[in-house]
Coordinates of C-alpha atoms and ligand atoms in Angstrom, one line a residue:
M1 CA 95.1 106.1 87.7
D2 CA 93.2 104.6 85.1
L3 CA 89.9 105.2 86.9
F4 CA 90.5 108.9 86.7
V5 CA 90.9 109.1 83.1
I6 CA 88.6 112.0 81.7
N7 CA 87.2 111.4 78.2
R8 CA 86.5 114.8 76.5
Y9 CA 84.0 114.8 73.7
R10 CA 85.3 116.2 70.4
E11 CA 83.1 116.4 67.4
G12 CA 83.9 113.8 64.6
D13 CA 86.0 111.6 67.0
D14 CA 83.3 109.3 67.8
Q15 CA 84.7 106.3 66.4
D16 CA 88.1 106.9 68.1
I17 CA 86.4 107.4 71.3
V18 CA 84.6 104.1 71.1
N19 CA 87.8 102.3 70.2
Q20 CA 89.6 103.9 73.0
E21 CA 87.0 103.1 75.5
T22 CA 86.8 99.6 74.5
K23 CA 90.6 99.1 74.6
H24 CA 90.6 100.8 78.2
L25 CA 87.9 98.7 79.4
E26 CA 89.6 95.4 78.3
K27 CA 92.7 96.5 79.8
L28 CA 91.0 97.1 83.3
K29 CA 89.3 93.7 82.9
K30 CA 92.7 91.9 82.4
D31 CA 94.3 93.6 85.4
I32 CA 91.3 92.7 87.7
E33 CA 91.7 89.0 86.4
E34 CA 95.4 89.2 87.2
R35 CA 94.9 90.5 90.6
K36 CA 92.3 88.0 91.5
K37 CA 94.5 85.1 90.4
L38 CA 97.5 86.2 92.6
H39 CA 95.2 86.8 95.6
A40 CA 93.4 83.6 95.3
S41 CA 96.8 81.4 94.7
T42 CA 98.4 82.9 97.8
N43 CA 95.2 82.2 100.0
V44 CA 94.5 78.9 98.5
S45 CA 98.0 77.8 99.1
N46 CA 97.7 78.7 102.8
L47 CA 94.4 76.9 102.8
K48 CA 95.6 73.9 101.4
S49 CA 98.1 73.4 104.0
K50 CA 95.4 74.2 106.5
V51 CA 93.2 71.4 105.2
I52 CA 95.9 68.9 104.6
K53 CA 97.1 69.6 108.2
Q54 CA 93.5 69.2 109.6
S55 CA 93.0 65.9 107.6
N56 CA 96.0 64.6 109.0
E57 CA 95.2 65.2 112.5
A58 CA 91.8 63.9 111.9
E59 CA 93.3 60.8 110.4
K60 CA 95.4 60.5 113.6
D61 CA 92.6 60.9 116.0
N62 CA 90.0 58.7 114.3
N63 CA 92.5 56.2 112.4
T64 CA 90.4 56.8 109.4
K65 CA 91.7 58.0 106.0
V66 CA 90.2 61.6 105.2
T67 CA 90.0 62.6 101.4
V68 CA 91.4 65.9 100.8
P69 CA 89.2 67.8 98.1
K70 CA 90.6 67.2 94.6
A71 CA 90.6 71.2 94.2
I72 CA 93.1 71.3 97.1
E73 CA 95.4 68.6 95.8
D74 CA 95.5 69.7 92.4
D75 CA 97.2 73.2 91.9
S76 CA 96.1 73.3 88.4
L77 CA 92.7 73.7 89.6
I78 CA 93.4 76.6 91.9
Q79 CA 91.6 79.5 90.6
T80 CA 89.3 82.2 91.8
S81 CA 86.8 79.2 91.9
A82 CA 88.8 77.9 94.8
V83 CA 86.4 79.4 97.1
E84 CA 84.0 76.8 96.5
V85 CA 86.3 74.2 98.0
N86 CA 84.7 74.0 101.5
L87 CA 85.9 77.1 102.9
K88 CA 84.3 78.5 106.1
P89 CA 82.8 82.0 105.4
S90 CA 85.5 83.9 107.0
D91 CA 88.0 82.4 104.6
K92 CA 85.9 83.0 101.9
D93 CA 85.4 86.8 102.9
K94 CA 89.1 86.9 103.0
I95 CA 89.7 86.2 99.6
T96 CA 87.0 88.2 98.0
H97 CA 87.8 91.4 99.9
E98 CA 89.9 93.5 97.2
F99 CA 90.3 96.4 99.6
K100 CA 91.0 96.9 103.1
V101 CA 88.0 98.2 105.0
L102 CA 89.0 100.8 107.5
G103 CA 88.4 99.5 111.1
G104 CA 88.0 96.1 109.7
N105 CA 90.0 94.7 112.6
D106 CA 87.3 95.8 115.1
F107 CA 85.4 92.8 114.0
E108 CA 88.2 90.5 114.8
Q109 CA 87.8 88.5 118.1
K110 CA 89.8 90.3 120.9
P111 CA 91.8 87.9 123.1
K112 CA 89.8 87.3 126.4
V113 CA 91.2 89.3 129.2
Q114 CA 91.7 87.5 132.4
R115 CA 89.9 89.4 135.2
I116 CA 91.5 89.5 138.7
L117 CA 89.8 90.2 141.9
P118 CA 91.2 93.2 143.7
Y119 CA 93.8 92.4 146.4
W120 CA 91.3 93.1 149.3
L121 CA 88.6 91.0 147.9
S122 CA 90.7 88.0 146.9
H123 CA 92.6 88.0 150.4
P124 CA 89.6 88.6 153.1
Y125 CA 90.2 87.9 156.7
S126 CA 88.6 84.5 157.0
V127 CA 86.0 84.5 159.5
S128 CA 85.3 80.9 161.2
R129 CA 81.8 79.7 161.0
N130 CA 82.1 77.7 164.2
L131 CA 79.9 79.2 166.9
R132 CA 80.2 76.5 169.3
N133 CA 84.2 76.8 169.6
E134 CA 84.0 79.2 172.6
A135 CA 87.4 80.3 171.8
Y136 CA 87.0 84.0 172.8
P137 CA 85.9 84.3 176.5
I138 CA 84.8 87.6 177.2
A139 CA 87.0 87.6 180.5
E140 CA 90.1 87.4 178.3
Q141 CA 89.3 90.4 176.0
A142 CA 91.3 93.1 177.8
W143 CA 90.3 95.7 175.2
L144 CA 86.6 95.5 176.1
H145 CA 85.4 98.3 178.2
S146 CA 84.1 97.1 181.7
T147 CA 80.8 98.7 181.3
L148 CA 80.0 96.8 178.0
R149 CA 81.6 93.7 179.6
S150 CA 79.0 93.6 182.3
T151 CA 76.1 94.4 179.8
L152 CA 77.2 91.4 177.9
A153 CA 77.2 89.2 180.9
S154 CA 73.9 90.6 181.9
D155 CA 72.6 89.6 178.4
G156 CA 73.8 86.0 179.0
I157 CA 76.8 86.2 176.5
T158 CA 80.0 84.7 177.9
H159 CA 81.9 84.4 174.7
L160 CA 82.4 86.3 171.5
F161 CA 81.5 84.9 168.3
P162 CA 84.5 84.7 165.6
V163 CA 83.0 87.5 163.7
Q164 CA 82.9 89.8 166.7
A165 CA 86.3 88.6 168.0
Q166 CA 87.7 89.8 164.8
V167 CA 85.8 92.6 163.7
I168 CA 85.5 94.6 167.1
P169 CA 89.2 95.1 167.9
F170 CA 89.8 95.8 164.2
I171 CA 87.6 98.8 164.4
L172 CA 88.9 99.8 167.8
Q173 CA 92.3 99.7 166.7
E174 CA 91.5 101.9 163.5
H175 CA 90.1 104.6 165.8
E176 CA 93.3 104.6 168.1
L177 CA 95.3 105.7 165.1
P178 CA 96.3 109.4 164.4
Q179 CA 93.9 111.4 162.6
T180 CA 95.9 111.4 159.4
L181 CA 95.7 107.8 159.1
W182 CA 92.1 107.4 158.1
P183 CA 90.5 104.0 159.0
H184 CA 90.2 101.4 156.6
D185 CA 86.3 100.9 155.6
I186 CA 85.2 97.2 156.0
C187 CA 82.7 94.8 154.5
V188 CA 81.6 91.8 156.6
S189 CA 79.9 88.9 155.0
A190 CA 79.0 86.3 157.6
P191 CA 76.2 83.7 158.0
T192 CA 72.9 84.6 159.2
G193 CA 72.7 84.5 163.0
S194 CA 76.5 84.8 163.6
G195 CA 76.3 87.9 165.6
K196 CA 77.0 90.6 163.0
T197 CA 75.0 93.0 165.0
L198 CA 77.3 93.3 168.1
S199 CA 80.1 93.4 165.9
F200 CA 79.3 97.0 165.2
V201 CA 77.3 98.1 168.2
I202 CA 80.0 97.3 170.6
P203 CA 83.0 99.1 168.9
I204 CA 81.0 102.1 168.2
I205 CA 79.9 102.7 171.6
Q206 CA 83.1 102.2 173.1
V207 CA 84.5 104.7 170.7
L208 CA 82.0 107.4 171.3
M209 CA 81.7 107.0 175.0
K210 CA 85.3 108.4 175.2
D211 CA 84.0 111.7 174.6
V212 CA 80.2 112.5 174.5
G213 CA 79.2 115.4 172.8
H214 CA 76.4 117.3 171.1
H215 CA 76.6 115.7 167.6
I216 CA 75.4 112.8 165.7
R217 CA 78.7 110.8 165.2
A218 CA 77.3 107.4 164.3
M219 CA 74.5 106.2 162.0
V220 CA 73.1 103.0 161.3
V221 CA 71.0 102.5 158.1
L222 CA 68.5 99.7 157.6
P223 CA 66.1 98.7 154.8
V224 CA 63.1 98.3 156.9
Q225 CA 61.2 99.3 160.1
E226 CA 61.3 96.2 162.0
L227 CA 65.2 95.8 161.6
A228 CA 65.6 99.4 162.6
T229 CA 63.6 98.7 165.7
Q230 CA 65.5 95.4 166.8
I231 CA 68.9 97.2 166.2
F232 CA 67.7 100.2 168.0
K233 CA 66.8 98.1 171.2
I234 CA 70.2 96.5 171.1
F235 CA 71.9 99.8 171.1
K236 CA 69.8 101.0 173.8
K237 CA 70.6 98.1 176.1
Y238 CA 74.6 98.2 175.4
C239 CA 74.4 102.3 175.8
Q240 CA 73.3 101.9 179.4
K241 CA 75.6 103.6 181.8
T242 CA 77.9 104.8 179.3
G243 CA 76.3 108.1 178.5
V244 CA 75.9 107.5 174.8
K245 CA 72.5 108.3 173.4
V246 CA 70.8 106.8 170.6
A247 CA 67.5 107.6 168.8
L248 CA 65.3 105.7 166.2
L249 CA 64.1 107.4 163.1
S250 CA 62.0 104.9 161.4
G251 CA 58.5 106.4 160.9
S252 CA 57.3 104.5 163.8
I253 CA 56.1 107.7 165.5
P254 CA 55.2 111.0 163.5
L255 CA 58.2 113.2 162.2
H256 CA 57.6 116.1 164.4
Q257 CA 58.2 113.8 167.5
E258 CA 61.5 112.2 166.1
Q259 CA 62.5 115.7 165.5
Q260 CA 62.0 116.7 169.0
Q261 CA 64.0 113.7 170.1
I262 CA 67.2 114.4 168.0
V263 CA 67.6 118.2 167.8
H264 CA 67.3 121.1 170.3
Y265 CA 68.0 124.9 169.8
T266 CA 70.0 127.0 172.3
E267 CA 70.8 130.7 172.4
S268 CA 74.4 130.1 173.1
Q269 CA 75.3 127.1 170.9
G270 CA 72.4 127.2 168.3
W271 CA 71.3 123.8 167.0
I272 CA 72.7 120.9 169.0
S273 CA 71.9 117.1 168.8
E274 CA 70.3 115.4 171.7
V275 CA 71.8 112.1 170.6
D276 CA 75.1 110.6 169.5
I277 CA 73.7 107.6 167.4
I278 CA 70.8 107.5 165.4
V279 CA 69.4 104.1 164.0
C280 CA 67.3 104.8 160.7
T281 CA 65.6 103.5 157.7
A282 CA 66.8 104.9 154.4
G283 CA 63.7 106.6 153.6
R284 CA 63.3 108.3 157.0
L285 CA 66.9 109.5 156.7
V286 CA 66.1 111.6 153.5
E287 CA 63.0 112.9 155.2
H288 CA 65.0 114.4 158.2
I289 CA 67.7 115.6 155.8
Q290 CA 65.3 117.6 153.9
N291 CA 63.1 118.7 156.8
T292 CA 64.6 118.7 160.1
E293 CA 66.2 122.0 160.8
G294 CA 69.5 121.6 162.8
F295 CA 69.9 117.9 161.5
S296 CA 73.5 117.4 160.9
L297 CA 75.8 114.7 159.9
K298 CA 78.8 116.9 159.7
H299 CA 80.5 115.1 162.7
L300 CA 79.8 111.6 161.4
K301 CA 82.5 109.1 162.7
F302 CA 80.7 106.0 161.8
L303 CA 78.2 104.8 159.0
V304 CA 76.9 101.5 159.2
I305 CA 74.9 99.9 156.5
D306 CA 73.4 96.8 157.6
E307 CA 71.8 94.4 155.1
A308 CA 73.9 96.4 152.7
D309 CA 72.8 94.4 149.6
R310 CA 69.1 94.8 150.4
I311 CA 69.5 98.7 150.8
M312 CA 71.3 99.0 147.4
D313 CA 68.8 97.0 145.6
H314 CA 65.8 98.9 147.0
I315 CA 67.0 102.6 146.8
Q316 CA 64.8 104.2 149.1
N317 CA 64.3 108.1 148.2
D318 CA 67.6 108.1 146.7
W319 CA 69.0 108.1 150.1
L320 CA 72.8 107.6 149.2
Y321 CA 72.6 110.6 146.9
H322 CA 71.1 112.9 149.6
M323 CA 73.3 111.7 152.4
D324 CA 76.4 112.3 150.2
K325 CA 75.2 115.6 149.3
H326 CA 74.4 116.6 152.9
I327 CA 77.9 115.5 154.3
K328 CA 79.7 116.7 151.3
L329 CA 78.9 120.1 152.2
E330 CA 81.2 119.8 155.0
N331 CA 83.5 117.3 153.8
E332 CA 84.3 116.8 150.1
L333 CA 85.7 113.2 150.8
M334 CA 82.4 111.7 151.6
S335 CA 81.5 111.8 147.9
G336 CA 81.6 108.3 146.1
K337 CA 85.1 108.8 144.9
V338 CA 88.3 108.5 147.1
P339 CA 90.7 111.3 146.6
N340 CA 94.4 111.2 145.9
L341 CA 96.0 110.6 149.0
N342 CA 98.9 113.1 149.6
W343 CA 100.1 114.5 152.9
D344 CA 98.2 118.0 152.1
C345 CA 94.9 116.2 151.5
L346 CA 95.3 114.0 154.6
N347 CA 96.0 116.9 156.7
K348 CA 93.5 119.4 155.3
H349 CA 90.5 117.2 155.3
K350 CA 89.1 115.3 158.6
P351 CA 88.6 111.6 157.9
P352 CA 85.4 110.7 155.9
P353 CA 83.0 108.5 158.2
H354 CA 84.2 105.1 158.8
K355 CA 82.0 102.8 156.5
L356 CA 81.0 99.5 157.8
L357 CA 78.9 97.3 155.5
F358 CA 77.4 94.0 156.8
S359 CA 75.2 91.4 155.3
A360 CA 74.9 87.5 155.1
T361 CA 74.5 87.9 151.5
L362 CA 77.0 90.8 150.6
S363 CA 78.0 90.7 147.0
Q364 CA 81.9 90.3 146.5
D365 CA 81.6 91.7 143.1
P366 CA 83.9 94.7 143.0
E367 CA 81.7 96.7 140.6
K368 CA 78.8 96.5 142.9
L369 CA 81.0 97.4 145.9
E370 CA 82.4 100.3 144.2
Q371 CA 79.2 102.4 144.4
W372 CA 79.8 102.7 148.1
G373 CA 83.1 104.5 147.8
L374 CA 84.9 102.5 150.2
F375 CA 88.2 103.7 151.5
Q376 CA 91.1 101.2 151.3
P377 CA 88.5 98.4 152.5
K378 CA 89.2 95.2 154.2
L379 CA 86.6 92.4 153.8
F380 CA 86.0 89.9 156.5
S381 CA 84.3 86.9 155.1
A382 CA 83.1 83.5 156.0
A383 CA 83.3 82.5 152.3
T384 CA 86.6 82.8 150.1
V385 CA 86.3 83.8 146.6
T386 CA 89.2 83.3 144.4
N387 CA 87.9 83.1 140.8
F388 CA 86.3 86.1 139.5
E389 CA 85.4 84.6 136.3
D390 CA 82.9 82.4 138.0
E391 CA 79.9 84.4 138.6
D392 CA 78.7 81.8 141.2
Q393 CA 82.0 82.5 143.2
I394 CA 81.5 86.2 143.7
R395 CA 78.0 85.5 145.0
K396 CA 79.0 82.6 147.2
Y397 CA 77.0 82.6 150.2
T398 CA 77.3 80.5 153.4
T399 CA 74.8 79.3 155.8
P400 CA 75.3 78.2 159.5
D401 CA 77.0 74.8 160.2
E402 CA 74.3 74.1 162.8
L403 CA 71.5 74.3 159.8
K404 CA 70.2 71.2 158.5
E405 CA 68.6 71.7 155.0
N406 CA 66.3 69.5 152.9
Y407 CA 63.9 69.7 150.1
V408 CA 60.7 67.7 149.7
V409 CA 59.1 67.0 146.3
C410 CA 55.0 66.8 146.3
N411 CA 52.3 67.9 144.3
A412 CA 50.4 71.1 144.9
E413 CA 47.4 69.5 146.5
H414 CA 49.4 67.6 148.8
K415 CA 51.4 70.5 150.3
P416 CA 48.9 71.3 153.0
L417 CA 48.7 67.7 154.1
L418 CA 52.6 67.6 154.3
L419 CA 52.6 70.6 156.5
Y420 CA 49.8 69.4 158.7
H421 CA 52.0 66.0 158.8
F422 CA 55.2 67.9 160.0
L423 CA 53.2 70.0 162.6
L424 CA 50.9 67.6 164.3
E425 CA 52.3 64.1 163.4
Q426 CA 56.0 64.8 163.6
N427 CA 55.3 67.6 166.4
W428 CA 57.5 70.0 164.8
D429 CA 57.3 73.1 167.2
K430 CA 58.5 76.6 166.7
V431 CA 58.0 76.7 163.2
L432 CA 58.3 79.5 160.7
C433 CA 56.4 78.9 157.4
F434 CA 56.9 81.2 154.5
T435 CA 54.4 81.5 151.5
N436 CA 54.9 84.1 148.6
A437 CA 51.7 86.0 149.2
A438 CA 50.1 87.5 152.4
Q439 CA 46.9 86.0 151.3
S440 CA 48.2 82.5 151.0
A441 CA 49.5 83.0 154.4
H442 CA 46.0 84.0 155.6
R443 CA 44.1 81.2 154.0
L444 CA 46.8 78.4 155.4
A445 CA 46.6 79.7 158.9
I446 CA 42.7 79.7 159.0
L447 CA 42.8 76.1 157.5
L448 CA 45.6 74.8 160.0
N449 CA 43.5 76.4 162.9
T450 CA 40.2 74.6 161.8
W451 CA 41.8 71.5 160.8
S452 CA 43.8 70.9 164.0
K453 CA 40.9 72.1 166.1
G454 CA 43.3 74.4 168.0
K455 CA 45.7 71.8 168.8
I456 CA 48.4 73.7 166.6
K457 CA 48.5 77.3 167.5
V458 CA 48.9 79.2 164.3
A459 CA 49.2 82.9 163.7
E460 CA 50.0 85.0 160.6
L461 CA 52.9 87.1 160.5
S462 CA 53.0 89.5 157.5
A463 CA 53.5 93.2 156.5
A464 CA 49.6 93.3 156.3
L465 CA 49.6 93.4 160.1
D466 CA 50.2 96.8 161.9
R467 CA 53.3 97.0 163.9
S468 CA 52.0 96.4 167.5
K469 CA 50.1 93.5 166.4
R470 CA 53.2 92.0 164.9
D471 CA 55.0 92.7 168.1
E472 CA 52.4 91.0 170.0
V473 CA 52.5 87.8 167.5
L474 CA 56.4 87.7 167.9
K475 CA 56.1 88.0 171.7
K476 CA 53.5 85.1 171.8
F477 CA 55.9 83.0 169.5
T478 CA 58.8 83.7 172.1
Q479 CA 56.8 82.7 175.0
S480 CA 55.5 79.5 173.2
E481 CA 51.8 80.6 173.3
I482 CA 51.9 80.3 169.5
N483 CA 54.1 77.6 167.8
V484 CA 53.5 78.3 164.2
L485 CA 54.0 81.6 162.4
I486 CA 53.1 81.8 158.8
G487 CA 54.4 84.9 156.9
T488 CA 55.9 86.3 153.9
D489 CA 59.4 87.2 152.8
A490 CA 58.8 90.8 154.0
L491 CA 60.1 89.7 157.6
A492 CA 62.6 87.2 156.2
R493 CA 65.7 89.3 156.6
G494 CA 67.4 89.9 159.6
I495 CA 64.6 89.6 162.2
D496 CA 66.0 87.7 165.2
I497 CA 63.3 85.3 166.4
P498 CA 64.4 83.6 169.3
D499 CA 64.3 79.8 169.4
C500 CA 63.1 79.1 165.8
N501 CA 63.6 75.3 165.4
Y502 CA 62.0 74.9 161.8
V503 CA 61.7 77.0 158.8
I504 CA 59.4 75.6 156.1
S505 CA 59.4 77.3 152.5
Y506 CA 55.6 76.3 151.5
D507 CA 56.4 78.3 148.4
P508 CA 59.8 78.4 146.8
P509 CA 61.9 81.5 147.2
R510 CA 62.4 83.6 144.1
N511 CA 66.0 83.8 144.4
I512 CA 69.2 82.6 146.4
K513 CA 69.4 85.7 148.7
T514 CA 65.6 85.1 149.9
Y515 CA 66.4 81.5 150.3
I516 CA 69.5 82.2 152.7
H517 CA 67.6 84.9 154.8
R518 CA 64.5 82.6 155.0
V519 CA 66.4 79.7 156.2
G520 CA 68.7 81.8 158.4
R521 CA 65.6 82.3 160.8
T522 CA 66.6 79.1 162.4
G523 CA 70.1 77.6 163.1
R524 CA 71.1 81.1 164.7
A525 CA 73.7 81.8 167.3
G526 CA 75.0 78.1 167.4
R527 CA 71.5 76.5 167.9
V528 CA 70.4 73.6 165.9
G529 CA 67.8 74.5 163.0
H530 CA 66.1 72.7 160.3
A531 CA 65.0 74.0 157.2
V532 CA 62.6 72.3 154.5
I533 CA 61.6 73.5 151.1
M534 CA 58.5 72.0 149.4
L535 CA 58.9 71.8 145.8
L536 CA 56.6 70.7 142.8
P537 CA 58.0 68.3 140.5
S538 CA 58.4 70.8 137.9
Q539 CA 60.1 73.2 140.2
T540 CA 63.3 71.0 141.2
N541 CA 65.3 72.2 138.3
S542 CA 64.9 76.0 138.8
F543 CA 65.5 75.4 142.5
T544 CA 68.8 73.5 141.8
Q545 CA 69.7 76.6 139.6
I546 CA 68.9 79.1 142.5
L547 CA 71.0 77.2 144.8
K548 CA 74.0 77.2 142.1
S549 CA 73.7 80.9 141.8
G550 CA 74.8 81.3 145.2
G551 CA 77.6 78.8 145.2
K552 CA 75.6 76.1 147.1
T553 CA 75.4 72.4 146.2
E554 CA 72.2 70.4 145.8
L555 CA 70.2 69.7 149.1
P556 CA 69.4 66.2 150.3
A557 CA 65.7 65.2 149.4
M558 CA 63.3 64.1 152.0
N559 CA 61.1 61.1 151.4
I560 CA 57.7 60.9 152.4
D561 CA 55.6 57.8 152.4
A562 CA 52.4 58.1 150.2
N563 CA 50.4 56.6 152.9
V564 CA 50.8 59.9 155.0
F565 CA 48.5 61.7 152.4
N566 CA 46.0 58.9 152.1
Q567 CA 45.3 58.9 155.8
L568 CA 44.9 62.7 155.9
T569 CA 42.7 63.1 153.0
E570 CA 39.3 62.8 154.4
S571 CA 39.9 65.2 157.5
Y572 CA 41.6 67.5 155.1
D573 CA 38.4 67.6 152.7
N574 CA 36.3 68.5 155.7
A575 CA 38.7 71.1 156.9
I576 CA 39.0 72.8 153.5
Q577 CA 35.1 73.1 153.4
E578 CA 35.2 74.9 156.8
T579 CA 38.2 77.1 155.8
K580 CA 35.9 78.1 152.7
N581 CA 33.1 78.9 155.0
V582 CA 35.3 81.2 157.3
I583 CA 36.8 83.0 154.3
N584 CA 33.3 83.6 152.7
S585 CA 32.1 85.2 156.0
E586 CA 35.2 87.3 156.1
N587 CA 34.5 88.6 152.7
N588 CA 30.8 89.2 153.5
F589 CA 31.8 91.1 156.6
K590 CA 34.3 93.2 154.5
V591 CA 31.5 94.2 152.1
E592 CA 29.1 95.1 154.6
K593 CA 31.6 97.3 156.3
S594 CA 32.3 98.9 153.2
I595 CA 28.7 99.6 152.3
E596 CA 28.3 100.9 155.9
L597 CA 31.3 103.2 155.3
K598 CA 30.0 104.5 152.1
R599 CA 26.5 105.1 153.7
G600 CA 28.0 106.9 156.5
F601 CA 30.0 109.1 154.2
K602 CA 27.0 110.1 152.0
S603 CA 24.8 111.0 155.2
R604 CA 27.7 113.2 156.4
K605 CA 28.1 114.7 153.0
R606 CA 24.4 115.4 153.0
K607 CA 24.4 117.2 156.4
A608 CA 27.2 119.2 155.4
Q609 CA 25.4 120.4 152.5
Ligands
ATP1 N1 78.5 86.2 171.4 C1 77.3 85.7 171.5 N2 77.0 84.6 172.2 C2 75.8 84.1 172.2 N3 74.7 84.8 171.6 C3 75.0 85.9 170.9 C4 76.3 86.4 170.9 N4 76.3 87.3 170.0 C5 75.1 87.5 169.5 N5 74.4 86.5 170.0 C6 72.9 86.3 169.7 O1 72.8 85.5 168.6 C7 71.7 85.9 167.8 C8 72.0 86.4 166.2 O2 72.8 87.5 166.2 P1 72.6 88.8 165.1 O3 71.2 89.0 165.0 O4 73.5 89.8 165.5 O5 73.2 87.9 164.0 P2 73.3 88.5 162.6 O6 74.4 87.6 162.2 O7 73.2 89.9 162.4 O8 72.0 87.5 161.8 P3 71.3 88.1 160.4 O9 72.2 88.0 159.2 O10 70.2 87.1 160.2 O11 70.8 89.5 160.5 C9 71.1 87.0 168.6 O12 69.9 86.6 169.4 C10 72.0 87.5 169.5 O13 71.5 88.0 170.7

């Protein structure tokens, strides 16, 4: 209350007022001093016992005598000055704070919460990586339709791979349940080349062939055109003699041609679909949603997202939003959130599309997976994750058992020599070599062609080539007319290049996913493969970190005899000169061509005027 005393001014009372004020001020000062003493003595006695306890412990640990500060031992010295006695800043603050600050507790460290993986992620269906086991002969899979069985046989497939033997029957069973029991969505994370594609192709066709109709009932979304084409071809092969029809929507042909393939107008039925399955790129899907009259996904039973992590990383035309919105018009349940499950809801709504997510590098991070709005999901995984606290664990990726991986350290100027040594002296055949830029791939291809004088048949395979050229190059590689392909990461993912024996990373990958997909172009389908990465001495540590970020251990090093480089130096110098000449003449040609084009444009413009 003293703080609120109001001093009124009265004439002649000046001296009285001064006396009163002085007295009052002294009283206030005295009170403050007393409170300070009281506060300090409680804190310091706590502090004293704490310091003495710590010094005792230190003595015990180190076997040495620790001197307790005089101020602590001697109670008489405990005054407000006690704050000077080796107090930690936090203790100091506690002593000098007179008043409790509202919300002060917010600054205290909260105890760490232990995060636990959701049950479906911590208890996945474990998928074996052993592709050579031959435990699942096709002949014994009674649930498999005879038409599909004979297509598998014609494709040379006699046994199912583990991921197929687990995932296909699971999907089929889910679609045999009554409609009120909606199917569990699934996520499949299995190594590259382990046969994930047939794990969704076969069950989808087998379910859809039961009643072929006039609706799109399955959709497979992929990140790039090449992959979409590859998956489309597989669907086409397995749809034979089943009555199920499939279309490719990837932008490889003009939009209006794709539109003609998928929808058709009839007087009696209105717009009907010509196909049961569409295989599309995410970007092209949005174009059809927005521009194709009669394009409808309302009857979708299956939604497959292949290379799911990549699609999510590169959101093309915001496709998930547009697709959700489109399907939501018919069925509220497609939207990201799973509704309350009650009898009324299950009966009223038809089940949402069965979502199937696949990738060799599928994140098992619940926060990332949540964006897909999965319904009571199940995980099939070749890697078991138990510890959510460990970031490396939720990104634990596996590579095929048949894949041998090495790294080799060399200087930048020795890299071409090393590559030449592998290809010509070690006779490595069917090699895929990755650089980080299309231009480097081009230069390297010219160098190897000129240097080997045609002994090594090298071709480029980059996104800079048009599609028909790329297909031609891949075909030649398969037929052994080309034995080395030099390319960029644009084609690292998902592309199934048959019989690739070696993968060389001429430039190191930028992240673990790129590494896994690069090396995964070899060692596929149970065949042996060898992947080698060239590293500059300064890159070894960062590469170890990249491996660690995917839960992989360090690779064994490959040692190269220094004489290898000495022997090749002279011929390399000549080859590099020739390479420069070729590149210069290419550049001159380009310049001349552009001048010609400009001239032609100007003369056309003049004529037009
Ligand atoms: N059961 C099988 N027996 C023999 N070969 C098979 C079998 N299943 C698939 N294959 C072959 O294995 C190769 C790899 O299959 P697929 O492309 O489906 O692998 P993936 O797991 O999707 O790989 P990625 O993750 O790189 O896309 C293909 O050439 C395919 O024909």
